[in-house]
Each structure stands twice: as C-alpha cells, then as structure tokens.
Amino acid sequence: GAVVSQHPSRVICKSGTSVKIECRSLDFQATTMFWYRQFPKKSLMLMATSNEGSKATYEQGVEKDKFLINHASLTLSTLTVTSAHPEDSSFYICSALAGGNTGELFFGEGSRLTVL
Amino acid sequence: AQKITQTQPGMFVQEKEAVTLDCTYDTSDQSYGLFWYKQPSSGEMIFLIYQGSYDEQNATEGRYSLNFQKARKSANLVISASQLGDSAMYFCAWGKLIFGQGTELSVKP
C-alpha cells in the first residue's frame, strides 16, 4: 500500500523555539494532506487541510500564525510550530489523500513533540 | 454539526473471544462512509475496514467485520478470535476528517 512518512518521529525543543515537522507521500502524489493533533488516549483533532500550491485551511480555534503549514510540492507538506510553548507538546499526525477527493487516506507515523 | 460517538472508553476481552466496539454517527453528509482505525502504542494509525454509506452489505476484512445499522446510525466493529496483538486504541471516523473519541481495547491472555 501507499506510504506516508513523517519526520522527525520525536522532537524535544526549548520553549520559544520553532520546530518543523515533515510529511511526505513516498509513492504517490497528494494534492491534499491533513494535519491532526492528538492528546494521550484522546481522539485526533483536525487542525488544518493542506492543499498543494495554495494556502492551508485551518479549523476553528487553530492559530494559523502559530502552526504554519506549507505544501510546496505534491509529495511534501510541512507543519512548523512557531515559538513553541509547553502546552504545544502533543502528538502530531499527518495524512495524505491518494487518488483525488474520493481516494484513500494514508497516515504518517506521527511526531511526538515535547516542549521544555 | 457532524459527530461520531464511541461510548466505550475502555474494553477488555479474553484472548480468542470476539468483541464488539460501538460507534454511532450523526452526520448529514451521506457522500462518505465510515472507517475504523487501530492505533497501537507506537502511534501509527492503521486502517482496518471501511463501510460506504450506501453499501447494503456489512463490510468484512479478515477477522474484522462491521455491524452496520443505518436506521440506528451505528457501525460497530466486531473483532473475532481476539489476539494479544489486538490490544490498542480503536477509532471510528466519518469520511476522512471526523474521529470518534476512541476505545482502548485490552486483550487478556
């Protein structure tokens, strides 16, 4: 099946720094990718929809200046957590849509961010 | 508003027995379907099974099957012959964006 890779899988940073997380579709092109945030033993909360070549669409309550999303190519979307604070510590997961809007959704392995 | 509800935060099952995980959906958009995912402690989301909203027959995939009841708007996941490796969080999701709260399944030896 299709593969989506996230990097890094774990990252620890100091408060106030910025962290970039990459989401790559390895064997298919994805015009649409999604970014989720998940707290321990909780559901996935959609943060934003990333569209190749255009601005991301953010869900209500998600600060777009805080969570910068860039989808510069058909195989790569990045999430940058700017000026990170301890409350930004979480598990971030991306998914990529294969085959257009009715295609199958493939998930990355997730990235665990810890802000000290 | 669209909503997916999983009412069982945690479930226990004996190894080799069957278990049913509940999921109800309340959505106005019938163009999608319902997905079930497994998330082990490592964190990755593993696709298990899909039921289209217009599908009449219950979906099956190996040991996984869906008990899809349109009138009740429920799509319960049945795992037969549970294995220790089935211990994980299980999420149902509508379309590609709306996830339920999850059920933590623990399989006892």
PDB file of C-alpha atoms in Angstrom:
ATOM      1  CA  GLY A   1       0.000   0.000   0.000  1.00  0.00           C
ATOM      2  CA  ALA A   2       0.875   3.650  -0.192  1.00  0.00           C
ATOM      3  CA  VAL A   3       3.332   5.043   2.329  1.00  0.00           C
ATOM      4  CA  VAL A   4       3.336   8.335   4.151  1.00  0.00           C
ATOM      5  CA  SER A   5       6.413   9.209   6.160  1.00  0.00           C
ATOM      6  CA  GLN A   6       6.656  11.747   8.953  1.00  0.00           C
ATOM      7  CA  HIS A   7       9.883  13.192  10.293  1.00  0.00           C
ATOM      8  CA  PRO A   8      11.006  13.546  12.986  1.00  0.00           C
ATOM      9  CA  SER A   9       9.169  10.882  14.969  1.00  0.00           C
ATOM     10  CA  ARG A  10      10.219  12.520  18.222  1.00  0.00           C
ATOM     11  CA  VAL A  11      11.477  16.004  18.929  1.00  0.00           C
ATOM     12  CA  ILE A  12      12.288  17.857  22.110  1.00  0.00           C
ATOM     13  CA  CYS A  13      12.771  21.600  21.989  1.00  0.00           C
ATOM     14  CA  LYS A  14      13.109  24.551  24.286  1.00  0.00           C
ATOM     15  CA  SER A  15      10.271  26.953  24.873  1.00  0.00           C
ATOM     16  CA  GLY A  16      10.343  29.806  22.379  1.00  0.00           C
ATOM     17  CA  THR A  17      11.975  27.909  19.546  1.00  0.00           C
ATOM     18  CA  SER A  18      10.318  26.738  16.328  1.00  0.00           C
ATOM     19  CA  VAL A  19      10.000  23.153  15.203  1.00  0.00           C
ATOM     20  CA  LYS A  20       9.311  21.842  11.705  1.00  0.00           C
ATOM     21  CA  ILE A  21       7.616  18.511  11.062  1.00  0.00           C
ATOM     22  CA  GLU A  22       7.625  16.998   7.584  1.00  0.00           C
ATOM     23  CA  CYS A  23       5.007  14.793   5.988  1.00  0.00           C
ATOM     24  CA  ARG A  24       5.943  13.024   2.765  1.00  0.00           C
ATOM     25  CA  SER A  25       3.963  10.775   0.472  1.00  0.00           C
ATOM     26  CA  LEU A  26       6.610   8.354  -0.718  1.00  0.00           C
ATOM     27  CA  ASP A  27       4.978   6.587  -3.639  1.00  0.00           C
ATOM     28  CA  PHE A  28       2.075   8.754  -4.700  1.00  0.00           C
ATOM     29  CA  GLN A  29       1.257  12.391  -5.253  1.00  0.00           C
ATOM     30  CA  ALA A  30      -1.007  14.070  -2.747  1.00  0.00           C
ATOM     31  CA  THR A  31      -2.666  17.366  -3.575  1.00  0.00           C
ATOM     32  CA  THR A  32      -4.352  17.268  -0.193  1.00  0.00           C
ATOM     33  CA  MET A  33      -2.830  16.442   3.171  1.00  0.00           C
ATOM     34  CA  PHE A  34      -4.284  16.816   6.635  1.00  0.00           C
ATOM     35  CA  TRP A  35      -2.674  17.662   9.951  1.00  0.00           C
ATOM     36  CA  TYR A  36      -4.082  16.390  13.246  1.00  0.00           C
ATOM     37  CA  ARG A  37      -3.219  16.845  16.867  1.00  0.00           C
ATOM     38  CA  GLN A  38      -3.763  14.115  19.430  1.00  0.00           C
ATOM     39  CA  PHE A  39      -3.520  14.197  23.213  1.00  0.00           C
ATOM     40  CA  PRO A  40      -2.829  10.953  25.100  1.00  0.00           C
ATOM     41  CA  LYS A  41      -5.680   8.457  24.852  1.00  0.00           C
ATOM     42  CA  LYS A  42      -7.778  11.088  23.071  1.00  0.00           C
ATOM     43  CA  SER A  43      -9.197  11.482  19.608  1.00  0.00           C
ATOM     44  CA  LEU A  44      -7.488  13.006  16.608  1.00  0.00           C
ATOM     45  CA  MET A  45      -8.434  16.626  16.175  1.00  0.00           C
ATOM     46  CA  LEU A  46      -8.160  18.028  12.679  1.00  0.00           C
ATOM     47  CA  MET A  47      -6.008  21.141  12.694  1.00  0.00           C
ATOM     48  CA  ALA A  48      -5.872  22.055   9.038  1.00  0.00           C
ATOM     49  CA  THR A  49      -6.187  20.896   5.477  1.00  0.00           C
ATOM     50  CA  SER A  50      -3.068  21.420   3.428  1.00  0.00           C
ATOM     51  CA  ASN A  51      -3.531  21.982  -0.301  1.00  0.00           C
ATOM     52  CA  GLU A  52      -0.633  21.879  -2.706  1.00  0.00           C
ATOM     53  CA  GLY A  53       0.081  25.275  -4.173  1.00  0.00           C
ATOM     54  CA  SER A  54      -2.415  27.193  -2.055  1.00  0.00           C
ATOM     55  CA  LYS A  55      -2.956  28.347   1.498  1.00  0.00           C
ATOM     56  CA  ALA A  56      -3.929  25.824   4.118  1.00  0.00           C
ATOM     57  CA  THR A  57      -7.460  25.790   5.508  1.00  0.00           C
ATOM     58  CA  TYR A  58      -7.426  25.917   9.287  1.00  0.00           C
ATOM     59  CA  GLU A  59     -10.093  24.560  11.613  1.00  0.00           C
ATOM     60  CA  GLN A  60     -11.802  26.887  14.015  1.00  0.00           C
ATOM     61  CA  GLY A  61      -9.667  27.645  17.037  1.00  0.00           C
ATOM     62  CA  VAL A  62      -6.357  26.739  15.421  1.00  0.00           C
ATOM     63  CA  GLU A  63      -3.932  29.666  15.239  1.00  0.00           C
ATOM     64  CA  LYS A  64      -2.545  29.841  11.728  1.00  0.00           C
ATOM     65  CA  ASP A  65       0.325  32.092  12.783  1.00  0.00           C
ATOM     66  CA  LYS A  66       1.264  29.550  15.411  1.00  0.00           C
ATOM     67  CA  PHE A  67       1.003  26.467  13.241  1.00  0.00           C
ATOM     68  CA  LEU A  68       2.426  27.308   9.829  1.00  0.00           C
ATOM     69  CA  ILE A  69       1.623  24.849   7.073  1.00  0.00           C
ATOM     70  CA  ASN A  70       3.369  24.735   3.736  1.00  0.00           C
ATOM     71  CA  HIS A  71       2.522  22.332   0.916  1.00  0.00           C
ATOM     72  CA  ALA A  72       5.072  23.304  -1.672  1.00  0.00           C
ATOM     73  CA  SER A  73       5.100  20.076  -3.664  1.00  0.00           C
ATOM     74  CA  LEU A  74       2.818  17.154  -4.413  1.00  0.00           C
ATOM     75  CA  THR A  75       4.746  14.938  -2.021  1.00  0.00           C
ATOM     76  CA  LEU A  76       5.610  17.191   0.895  1.00  0.00           C
ATOM     77  CA  SER A  77       3.708  19.177   3.480  1.00  0.00           C
ATOM     78  CA  THR A  78       5.359  20.762   6.494  1.00  0.00           C
ATOM     79  CA  LEU A  79       3.964  21.899   9.827  1.00  0.00           C
ATOM     80  CA  THR A  80       6.015  24.458  11.726  1.00  0.00           C
ATOM     81  CA  VAL A  81       5.172  25.107  15.352  1.00  0.00           C
ATOM     82  CA  THR A  82       6.420  28.625  15.941  1.00  0.00           C
ATOM     83  CA  SER A  83       7.538  29.989  19.291  1.00  0.00           C
ATOM     84  CA  ALA A  84       6.687  26.690  20.914  1.00  0.00           C
ATOM     85  CA  HIS A  85       5.313  26.562  24.459  1.00  0.00           C
ATOM     86  CA  PRO A  86       4.945  23.569  26.775  1.00  0.00           C
ATOM     87  CA  GLU A  87       1.199  23.453  26.024  1.00  0.00           C
ATOM     88  CA  ASP A  88       2.092  22.747  22.382  1.00  0.00           C
ATOM     89  CA  SER A  89       3.514  19.394  23.492  1.00  0.00           C
ATOM     90  CA  SER A  90       1.460  16.767  21.733  1.00  0.00           C
ATOM     91  CA  PHE A  91       1.379  14.021  19.140  1.00  0.00           C
ATOM     92  CA  TYR A  92       1.006  15.441  15.641  1.00  0.00           C
ATOM     93  CA  ILE A  93      -0.161  13.188  12.802  1.00  0.00           C
ATOM     94  CA  CYS A  94      -0.451  13.887   9.111  1.00  0.00           C
ATOM     95  CA  SER A  95      -2.437  12.056   6.485  1.00  0.00           C
ATOM     96  CA  ALA A  96      -2.356  12.221   2.721  1.00  0.00           C
ATOM     97  CA  LEU A  97      -5.152  11.657   0.269  1.00  0.00           C
ATOM     98  CA  ALA A  98      -4.331   9.369  -2.631  1.00  0.00           C
ATOM     99  CA  GLY A  99      -6.353   9.418  -5.813  1.00  0.00           C
ATOM    100  CA  GLY A 100      -8.307  12.642  -5.519  1.00  0.00           C
ATOM    101  CA  ASN A 101     -11.122  13.566  -3.142  1.00  0.00           C
ATOM    102  CA  THR A 102     -12.630  10.100  -3.168  1.00  0.00           C
ATOM    103  CA  GLY A 103      -9.323   8.348  -2.717  1.00  0.00           C
ATOM    104  CA  GLU A 104      -7.953   6.509   0.237  1.00  0.00           C
ATOM    105  CA  LEU A 105      -6.384   8.237   3.206  1.00  0.00           C
ATOM    106  CA  PHE A 106      -2.932   7.180   4.393  1.00  0.00           C
ATOM    107  CA  PHE A 107      -1.459   8.247   7.720  1.00  0.00           C
ATOM    108  CA  GLY A 108       2.057   9.114   8.725  1.00  0.00           C
ATOM    109  CA  GLU A 109       3.639   7.519  11.764  1.00  0.00           C
ATOM    110  CA  GLY A 110       3.142  10.619  13.870  1.00  0.00           C
ATOM    111  CA  SER A 111       5.552  13.034  15.546  1.00  0.00           C
ATOM    112  CA  ARG A 112       5.749  13.457  19.295  1.00  0.00           C
ATOM    113  CA  LEU A 113       6.679  16.997  20.264  1.00  0.00           C
ATOM    114  CA  THR A 114       7.861  17.826  23.757  1.00  0.00           C
ATOM    115  CA  VAL A 115       8.461  21.466  24.604  1.00  0.00           C
ATOM    116  CA  LEU A 116      10.527  22.050  27.725  1.00  0.00           C
TER     117      LEU A 116
ATOM    118  CA  ALA B   1     -22.671  19.562  13.168  1.00  0.00           C
ATOM    119  CA  GLN B   2     -21.274  16.169  12.366  1.00  0.00           C
ATOM    120  CA  LYS B   3     -20.450  13.917  15.247  1.00  0.00           C
ATOM    121  CA  ILE B   4     -19.019  10.460  15.781  1.00  0.00           C
ATOM    122  CA  THR B   5     -19.575   8.852  19.166  1.00  0.00           C
ATOM    123  CA  GLN B   6     -17.749   5.949  20.758  1.00  0.00           C
ATOM    124  CA  THR B   7     -19.268   5.335  24.163  1.00  0.00           C
ATOM    125  CA  GLN B   8     -16.775   2.755  25.437  1.00  0.00           C
ATOM    126  CA  PRO B   9     -13.557   4.395  26.654  1.00  0.00           C
ATOM    127  CA  GLY B  10     -12.116   1.001  27.568  1.00  0.00           C
ATOM    128  CA  MET B  11     -12.931  -2.625  26.847  1.00  0.00           C
ATOM    129  CA  PHE B  12     -11.478  -5.937  27.987  1.00  0.00           C
ATOM    130  CA  VAL B  13     -11.748  -9.207  26.109  1.00  0.00           C
ATOM    131  CA  GLN B  14     -10.340 -12.668  26.675  1.00  0.00           C
ATOM    132  CA  GLU B  15      -7.937 -13.936  24.064  1.00  0.00           C
ATOM    133  CA  LYS B  16      -9.683 -15.929  21.288  1.00  0.00           C
ATOM    134  CA  GLU B  17     -13.090 -14.430  22.091  1.00  0.00           C
ATOM    135  CA  ALA B  18     -14.997 -11.927  19.946  1.00  0.00           C
ATOM    136  CA  VAL B  19     -15.516  -8.307  20.935  1.00  0.00           C
ATOM    137  CA  THR B  20     -17.765  -5.536  19.616  1.00  0.00           C
ATOM    138  CA  LEU B  21     -16.701  -1.896  19.669  1.00  0.00           C
ATOM    139  CA  ASP B  22     -19.545   0.597  19.377  1.00  0.00           C
ATOM    140  CA  CYS B  23     -19.722   3.605  17.091  1.00  0.00           C
ATOM    141  CA  THR B  24     -22.634   5.846  16.189  1.00  0.00           C
ATOM    142  CA  TYR B  25     -22.611   8.644  13.686  1.00  0.00           C
ATOM    143  CA  ASP B  26     -24.682  11.756  13.321  1.00  0.00           C
ATOM    144  CA  THR B  27     -23.898  13.360  10.006  1.00  0.00           C
ATOM    145  CA  SER B  28     -25.894  14.989   7.295  1.00  0.00           C
ATOM    146  CA  ASP B  29     -23.328  14.247   4.599  1.00  0.00           C
ATOM    147  CA  GLN B  30     -24.009  10.793   3.207  1.00  0.00           C
ATOM    148  CA  SER B  31     -21.435  11.022   0.473  1.00  0.00           C
ATOM    149  CA  TYR B  32     -18.706   9.496   2.578  1.00  0.00           C
ATOM    150  CA  GLY B  33     -18.582   6.330   4.624  1.00  0.00           C
ATOM    151  CA  LEU B  34     -17.322   5.093   7.915  1.00  0.00           C
ATOM    152  CA  PHE B  35     -13.779   3.963   8.652  1.00  0.00           C
ATOM    153  CA  TRP B  36     -12.243   2.066  11.536  1.00  0.00           C
ATOM    154  CA  TYR B  37      -8.608   2.549  12.502  1.00  0.00           C
ATOM    155  CA  LYS B  38      -6.351   0.847  15.005  1.00  0.00           C
ATOM    156  CA  GLN B  39      -3.697   2.824  16.845  1.00  0.00           C
ATOM    157  CA  PRO B  40      -1.158   0.748  18.804  1.00  0.00           C
ATOM    158  CA  SER B  41       1.016   2.321  21.470  1.00  0.00           C
ATOM    159  CA  SER B  42       3.603   3.227  18.839  1.00  0.00           C
ATOM    160  CA  GLY B  43       1.159   5.809  17.483  1.00  0.00           C
ATOM    161  CA  GLU B  44       0.651   4.985  13.835  1.00  0.00           C
ATOM    162  CA  MET B  45      -2.892   4.813  12.513  1.00  0.00           C
ATOM    163  CA  ILE B  46      -3.662   1.500  10.827  1.00  0.00           C
ATOM    164  CA  PHE B  47      -6.657   1.277   8.507  1.00  0.00           C
ATOM    165  CA  LEU B  48      -8.871  -1.715   9.304  1.00  0.00           C
ATOM    166  CA  ILE B  49     -12.142  -1.580   7.424  1.00  0.00           C
ATOM    167  CA  TYR B  50     -14.479   0.729   5.519  1.00  0.00           C
ATOM    168  CA  GLN B  51     -18.269   0.830   5.092  1.00  0.00           C
ATOM    169  CA  GLY B  52     -19.744   3.049   2.413  1.00  0.00           C
ATOM    170  CA  SER B  53     -22.855   4.937   3.457  1.00  0.00           C
ATOM    171  CA  TYR B  54     -24.814   3.390   0.594  1.00  0.00           C
ATOM    172  CA  ASP B  55     -23.463  -0.118   0.996  1.00  0.00           C
ATOM    173  CA  GLU B  56     -26.192  -2.565   1.918  1.00  0.00           C
ATOM    174  CA  GLN B  57     -23.997  -5.441   2.963  1.00  0.00           C
ATOM    175  CA  ASN B  58     -21.830  -5.361   6.066  1.00  0.00           C
ATOM    176  CA  ALA B  59     -18.156  -4.987   5.265  1.00  0.00           C
ATOM    177  CA  THR B  60     -15.782  -7.753   6.284  1.00  0.00           C
ATOM    178  CA  GLU B  61     -11.988  -7.885   6.246  1.00  0.00           C
ATOM    179  CA  GLY B  62     -10.417 -10.975   7.744  1.00  0.00           C
ATOM    180  CA  ARG B  63     -11.199 -11.028  11.479  1.00  0.00           C
ATOM    181  CA  TYR B  64     -12.826  -7.600  11.269  1.00  0.00           C
ATOM    182  CA  SER B  65     -16.432  -7.059  10.344  1.00  0.00           C
ATOM    183  CA  LEU B  66     -18.856  -4.183  10.597  1.00  0.00           C
ATOM    184  CA  ASN B  67     -22.342  -4.428  12.047  1.00  0.00           C
ATOM    185  CA  PHE B  68     -23.809  -1.553  10.046  1.00  0.00           C
ATOM    186  CA  GLN B  69     -27.319  -0.482  11.027  1.00  0.00           C
ATOM    187  CA  LYS B  70     -28.396   2.529   9.013  1.00  0.00           C
ATOM    188  CA  ALA B  71     -31.638   3.132  10.887  1.00  0.00           C
ATOM    189  CA  ARG B  72     -29.743   3.340  14.165  1.00  0.00           C
ATOM    190  CA  LYS B  73     -26.824   5.184  12.545  1.00  0.00           C
ATOM    191  CA  SER B  74     -24.417   2.740  14.067  1.00  0.00           C
ATOM    192  CA  ALA B  75     -21.411   0.972  12.618  1.00  0.00           C
ATOM    193  CA  ASN B  76     -19.997  -1.318  15.278  1.00  0.00           C
ATOM    194  CA  LEU B  77     -16.696  -3.109  14.732  1.00  0.00           C
ATOM    195  CA  VAL B  78     -16.602  -6.802  15.529  1.00  0.00           C
ATOM    196  CA  ILE B  79     -13.222  -8.430  16.069  1.00  0.00           C
ATOM    197  CA  SER B  80     -13.395 -12.193  16.085  1.00  0.00           C
ATOM    198  CA  ALA B  81     -10.882 -14.546  17.731  1.00  0.00           C
ATOM    199  CA  SER B  82      -9.092 -11.732  19.589  1.00  0.00           C
ATOM    200  CA  GLN B  83      -5.332 -11.859  19.718  1.00  0.00           C
ATOM    201  CA  LEU B  84      -2.938 -10.231  22.174  1.00  0.00           C
ATOM    202  CA  GLY B  85      -1.714  -8.009  19.355  1.00  0.00           C
ATOM    203  CA  ASP B  86      -5.199  -6.528  19.035  1.00  0.00           C
ATOM    204  CA  SER B  87      -4.635  -4.525  22.221  1.00  0.00           C
ATOM    205  CA  ALA B  88      -4.701  -0.903  21.046  1.00  0.00           C
ATOM    206  CA  MET B  89      -6.847   2.200  20.694  1.00  0.00           C
ATOM    207  CA  TYR B  90      -9.584   1.901  18.100  1.00  0.00           C
ATOM    208  CA  PHE B  91     -11.128   4.888  16.365  1.00  0.00           C
ATOM    209  CA  CYS B  92     -14.090   5.112  14.059  1.00  0.00           C
ATOM    210  CA  ALA B  93     -14.151   8.021  11.690  1.00  0.00           C
ATOM    211  CA  TRP B  94     -16.630   9.506   9.241  1.00  0.00           C
ATOM    212  CA  GLY B  95     -15.220  10.456   5.887  1.00  0.00           C
ATOM    213  CA  LYS B  96     -11.656  11.479   6.393  1.00  0.00           C
ATOM    214  CA  LEU B  97     -11.929  14.155   8.987  1.00  0.00           C
ATOM    215  CA  ILE B  98     -14.183  13.369  11.928  1.00  0.00           C
ATOM    216  CA  PHE B  99     -12.969  10.899  14.518  1.00  0.00           C
ATOM    217  CA  GLY B 100     -14.704   9.365  17.490  1.00  0.00           C
ATOM    218  CA  GLN B 101     -13.231   9.543  20.980  1.00  0.00           C
ATOM    219  CA  GLY B 102     -11.670   6.137  20.714  1.00  0.00           C
ATOM    220  CA  THR B 103     -11.941   2.863  22.620  1.00  0.00           C
ATOM    221  CA  GLU B 104      -8.962   1.290  24.338  1.00  0.00           C
ATOM    222  CA  LEU B 105      -9.116  -2.460  23.868  1.00  0.00           C
ATOM    223  CA  SER B 106      -7.136  -4.751  26.122  1.00  0.00           C
ATOM    224  CA  VAL B 107      -6.890  -8.438  25.259  1.00  0.00           C
ATOM    225  CA  LYS B 108      -6.245 -10.700  28.241  1.00  0.00           C
ATOM    226  CA  PRO B 109      -4.267 -13.948  27.859  1.00  0.00           C
TER     227      PRO B 109
END
